[in-house]
């Protein structure tokens, strides 16, 4: 991020800077990638001023975006894999959930998306030899579905499985949860997550997993029938880019959930291609479609991965956590 403050940009006075910040435009970069219409709406300025501010921000911000191949290589070599705790599931992912990437879990209600995020929040804290990342976890919880009791059960399950002692309280202390009350709040919390990660960066528990559960619920609810689908997609797109950046900067895994309809119908078409999830589809690096099977079994399908063959894995959601199905 550049060190330039909003006030230093041409055409931005103190009052405008204040309004922009309140609307979530806290950095020059955030303004550089925004549209005039967005700024007009959030800072009570005219369209031409908005265009000038964006242009100034683009000049000031470091959004050149080019890096040399050897640097890309260096970054890729640091990619870590977080184990799901299930053999088949890990194999399908080429070893586990990757850092520096967004993994999208999509499926109908009750398919187990939230359960998988809880399990990953436990696994991310395990040592590397047990498939973990020795990390802390940040959760943006939009539906109030984070359950500490469930984390405890899963920690106890992991202790049993690996034959070691684990302190559930300690696991809970390494999970930082924030409720998001609406989509704007959710976007702001991605910034707060970055601050948390910066604060923990040089500790023995850096943030290695960011969970957004659910990524899409607020966006969907707020933009229903408003005829502002393009607006919604643009905001969601920016949010996803923030999340991708978080993953890159912290070499962390980013896992998001997205509820979709199970039954194909006239409006939704192919259930494995969530409508409104188009932009999600293009940004998420790994897309996992989860569906219910018999009893506690769940089928996880890897969809459209650029570098891995499409495949399926069967898991089961048990009291002790996720296990091979
Ligand atoms: P939505 O958020 O509504 O879209 O659903 P989801 O995909 O997040 O589903 P979730 O992960 O909440 O899965 C719920 C299912 O997980 C339940 O129907 C149970 O089958 C299982 N589950 C949840 N809690 C427990 C638990 O404590 N023990 C066991 N054994 N299973 C659980
Ligand atoms: Mg859920």
mmCIF file with all atom_site columns, C-alpha atoms in Angstrom, residues 67-75:
data_model
loop_
_atom_site.group_PDB
_atom_site.id
_atom_site.type_symbol
_atom_site.label_atom_id
_atom_site.label_alt_id
_atom_site.label_comp_id
_atom_site.label_asym_id
_atom_site.label_entity_id
_atom_site.label_seq_id
_atom_site.pdbx_PDB_ins_code
_atom_site.Cartn_x
_atom_site.Cartn_y
_atom_site.Cartn_z
_atom_site.occupancy
_atom_site.B_iso_or_equiv
_atom_site.pdbx_formal_charge
_atom_site.auth_seq_id
_atom_site.auth_comp_id
_atom_site.auth_asym_id
_atom_site.auth_atom_id
_atom_site.pdbx_PDB_model_num
ATOM 1 C CA . UNK A 1 67 ? 6.228  -8.080  -11.448 1.00 0.00 ? 67 UNK A CA 1
ATOM 2 C CA . UNK A 1 68 ? 8.971  -10.169 -12.929 1.00 0.00 ? 68 UNK A CA 1
ATOM 3 C CA . UNK A 1 69 ? 8.605  -13.896 -13.422 1.00 0.00 ? 69 UNK A CA 1
ATOM 4 C CA . UNK A 1 70 ? 11.238 -14.779 -10.861 1.00 0.00 ? 70 UNK A CA 1
ATOM 5 C CA . UNK A 1 71 ? 9.313  -12.884 -8.190  1.00 0.00 ? 71 UNK A CA 1
ATOM 6 C CA . UNK A 1 72 ? 6.097  -14.665 -9.130  1.00 0.00 ? 72 UNK A CA 1
ATOM 7 C CA . UNK A 1 73 ? 8.038  -17.920 -8.920  1.00 0.00 ? 73 UNK A CA 1
ATOM 8 C CA . UNK A 1 74 ? 9.395  -17.012 -5.508  1.00 0.00 ? 74 UNK A CA 1
ATOM 9 C CA . UNK A 1 75 ? 5.888  -16.286 -4.253  1.00 0.00 ? 75 UNK A CA 1
#
